[in-house]
């Protein structure tokens, strides 16, 4: 079992709240929360479209939300997927690049959890760094 701080628990709970608003047509619900440079938490959910490629993942939605409020650097990200997702969840490649573009540094923590009966299942929280998940990021 991974130990997480109270602040990290809060980040996961905010991501869980955002997941409820996900607009899902063919996939599963995802929620994200980012801790931004102003110390505030910005959330996002995935929004799907019947037109392939038009939807947005929860992580990029949350980061866009932070940018909209004047934050261009994030310090931590929490992600939650609904229990219907069968795989071990992790941010997709596109989101990892986006997280890299808006991260304070490559050591930022990414917490990933799976929802269980409407609640975050903390024993299944996976804690990685951006560097673990994206060891060779694209930088200009
Ligand atoms: N999705 C996310 O929101 N974040 C990810 O990192 C991976 C995938 C969304 C996209 C789609 O709406 C749903 O999950 C199922 O693939």
Tab-separated table of C-alpha atoms and ligand atoms in Angstrom:
chain	number	residue	atom	x	y	z
A	1	UNK	CA	0.000	0.000	0.000
A	2	UNK	CA	1.354	3.393	-1.022
A	3	UNK	CA	1.238	6.097	1.608
A	4	UNK	CA	-0.076	9.429	0.430
A	5	UNK	CA	-0.346	12.771	2.208
A	6	UNK	CA	-3.597	14.476	3.188
A	7	UNK	CA	-3.014	17.009	0.373
A	8	UNK	CA	-2.643	14.181	-2.126
A	9	UNK	CA	-5.833	12.588	-0.817
A	10	UNK	CA	-7.579	15.922	-1.396
A	11	UNK	CA	-6.218	16.038	-4.978
A	12	UNK	CA	-7.598	12.538	-5.625
A	13	UNK	CA	-10.952	13.467	-4.114
A	14	UNK	CA	-11.179	16.553	-6.337
A	15	UNK	CA	-10.346	14.381	-9.368
A	16	UNK	CA	-13.112	11.970	-8.301
A	17	UNK	CA	-15.599	14.851	-8.119
A	18	UNK	CA	-14.608	16.013	-11.617
A	19	UNK	CA	-14.933	12.485	-13.013
A	20	UNK	CA	-18.670	12.569	-12.307
A	21	UNK	CA	-19.066	15.253	-15.006
A	22	UNK	CA	-17.173	13.301	-17.681
A	23	UNK	CA	-19.010	13.198	-21.019
A	24	UNK	CA	-18.632	9.643	-22.209
A	25	UNK	CA	-20.039	8.188	-25.440
A	26	UNK	CA	-17.841	5.149	-26.053
A	27	UNK	CA	-15.107	5.043	-23.395
A	28	UNK	CA	-14.978	5.302	-19.641
A	29	UNK	CA	-15.051	8.243	-17.231
A	30	UNK	CA	-11.794	9.875	-16.160
A	31	UNK	CA	-11.175	12.737	-13.732
A	32	UNK	CA	-8.017	14.747	-13.112
A	33	UNK	CA	-6.855	17.399	-10.667
A	34	UNK	CA	-3.702	19.471	-10.847
A	35	UNK	CA	-2.010	21.451	-8.108
A	36	UNK	CA	-0.951	24.672	-9.822
A	37	UNK	CA	1.696	27.305	-9.104
A	38	UNK	CA	-0.846	29.555	-7.347
A	39	UNK	CA	-1.428	26.722	-4.839
A	40	UNK	CA	-4.963	26.111	-6.108
A	41	UNK	CA	-6.378	22.893	-7.511
A	42	UNK	CA	-7.856	22.820	-11.019
A	43	UNK	CA	-9.911	19.859	-12.183
A	44	UNK	CA	-10.832	18.346	-15.503
A	45	UNK	CA	-12.781	15.445	-16.970
A	46	UNK	CA	-12.699	13.684	-20.305
A	47	UNK	CA	-15.143	14.938	-22.934
A	48	UNK	CA	-15.773	12.588	-25.838
A	49	UNK	CA	-17.166	13.226	-29.323
A	50	UNK	CA	-18.582	10.943	-31.978
A	51	UNK	CA	-16.011	12.523	-34.291
A	52	UNK	CA	-12.796	10.685	-33.636
A	53	UNK	CA	-9.978	12.905	-32.388
A	54	UNK	CA	-12.228	15.740	-31.225
A	55	UNK	CA	-12.530	14.686	-27.593
A	56	UNK	CA	-10.196	15.669	-24.789
A	57	UNK	CA	-8.637	13.668	-21.964
A	58	UNK	CA	-9.203	14.642	-18.323
A	59	UNK	CA	-5.536	15.612	-17.752
A	60	UNK	CA	-5.413	18.087	-20.639
A	61	UNK	CA	-8.815	19.479	-19.615
A	62	UNK	CA	-7.478	20.104	-16.064
A	63	UNK	CA	-4.253	21.700	-17.342
A	64	UNK	CA	-6.231	23.946	-19.711
A	65	UNK	CA	-8.347	24.947	-16.723
A	66	UNK	CA	-5.169	25.932	-14.795
A	67	UNK	CA	-3.831	27.872	-17.803
A	68	UNK	CA	-7.160	29.677	-18.146
A	69	UNK	CA	-6.629	30.923	-14.575
A	70	UNK	CA	-3.108	32.157	-15.339
A	71	UNK	CA	-1.091	29.087	-14.254
A	72	UNK	CA	1.436	27.676	-16.666
A	73	UNK	CA	3.246	25.363	-14.268
A	74	UNK	CA	1.804	22.445	-12.368
A	75	UNK	CA	3.332	20.821	-9.292
A	76	UNK	CA	1.356	17.588	-9.018
A	77	UNK	CA	-1.360	15.697	-10.867
A	78	UNK	CA	-3.939	13.148	-9.712
A	79	UNK	CA	-5.885	10.943	-12.065
A	80	UNK	CA	-8.810	8.621	-11.445
A	81	UNK	CA	-10.579	6.259	-13.810
A	82	UNK	CA	-13.937	4.599	-13.242
A	83	UNK	CA	-13.950	0.931	-12.297
A	84	UNK	CA	-15.228	-0.076	-15.760
A	85	UNK	CA	-11.692	0.508	-17.126
A	86	UNK	CA	-10.071	-2.925	-17.170
A	87	UNK	CA	-6.481	-1.903	-17.621
A	88	UNK	CA	-3.945	-0.542	-15.219
A	89	UNK	CA	-4.639	3.164	-15.737
A	90	UNK	CA	-1.945	5.724	-16.615
A	91	UNK	CA	-1.933	9.009	-18.548
A	92	UNK	CA	-1.838	8.469	-22.326
A	93	UNK	CA	1.219	9.502	-24.351
A	94	UNK	CA	-0.361	12.747	-25.566
A	95	UNK	CA	-1.206	13.756	-21.995
A	96	UNK	CA	2.289	12.891	-20.761
A	97	UNK	CA	3.734	15.273	-23.356
A	98	UNK	CA	1.229	17.972	-22.307
A	99	UNK	CA	2.023	17.405	-18.614
A	100	UNK	CA	5.704	17.764	-19.519
A	101	UNK	CA	5.003	21.048	-21.341
A	102	UNK	CA	3.309	22.531	-18.257
A	103	UNK	CA	5.307	20.954	-15.413
A	104	UNK	CA	7.549	22.603	-12.881
A	105	UNK	CA	10.087	19.786	-13.460
A	106	UNK	CA	10.262	16.123	-14.466
A	107	UNK	CA	10.144	14.970	-10.814
A	108	UNK	CA	6.516	16.002	-10.279
A	109	UNK	CA	4.326	13.262	-8.858
A	110	UNK	CA	1.532	11.651	-10.828
A	111	UNK	CA	-0.973	9.763	-8.671
A	112	UNK	CA	-3.215	7.301	-10.441
A	113	UNK	CA	-6.186	5.548	-8.856
A	114	UNK	CA	-9.140	3.463	-9.845
A	115	UNK	CA	-12.601	4.209	-8.547
A	116	UNK	CA	-14.304	1.539	-6.477
A	117	UNK	CA	-18.008	1.798	-5.635
A	118	UNK	CA	-18.009	5.561	-6.190
A	119	UNK	CA	-14.969	6.067	-3.938
A	120	UNK	CA	-11.263	6.362	-4.598
A	121	UNK	CA	-9.626	3.098	-3.713
A	122	UNK	CA	-6.529	4.406	-1.946
A	123	UNK	CA	-4.725	1.053	-1.604
A	124	UNK	CA	-4.627	0.893	-5.390
A	125	UNK	CA	-3.127	4.342	-5.834
A	126	UNK	CA	-0.059	4.210	-7.986
A	127	UNK	CA	2.489	6.986	-7.457
A	128	UNK	CA	4.958	7.721	-10.242
A	129	UNK	CA	7.013	10.686	-11.364
A	130	UNK	CA	6.661	12.274	-14.788
A	131	UNK	CA	10.192	11.067	-15.488
A	132	UNK	CA	9.166	7.438	-14.749
A	133	UNK	CA	6.345	7.603	-17.274
A	134	UNK	CA	8.024	9.811	-19.897
A	135	UNK	CA	11.798	9.291	-19.675
A	136	UNK	CA	12.576	10.910	-23.043
A	137	UNK	CA	10.263	13.935	-23.367
A	138	UNK	CA	10.184	16.157	-26.436
A	139	UNK	CA	11.546	19.618	-25.664
A	140	UNK	CA	12.183	22.424	-28.105
B	1	LIG	N1	-8.610	9.224	-21.395
B	1	LIG	C1	-8.282	10.222	-20.504
B	1	LIG	O1	-9.124	11.050	-20.134
B	1	LIG	N2	-7.000	10.276	-20.072
B	1	LIG	C2	-5.999	9.417	-20.446
B	1	LIG	O2	-4.855	9.592	-20.082
B	1	LIG	C3	-6.328	8.276	-21.289
B	1	LIG	C4	-7.686	8.219	-21.853
B	1	LIG	C5	-9.989	9.151	-21.891
B	1	LIG	C6	-10.134	9.248	-23.376
B	1	LIG	C7	-11.450	8.560	-23.608
B	1	LIG	O3	-12.486	9.510	-23.472
B	1	LIG	C8	-11.562	7.556	-22.458
B	1	LIG	O4	-10.533	7.887	-21.556
B	1	LIG	C9	-11.477	6.109	-22.881
B	1	LIG	O5	-10.365	5.823	-23.628
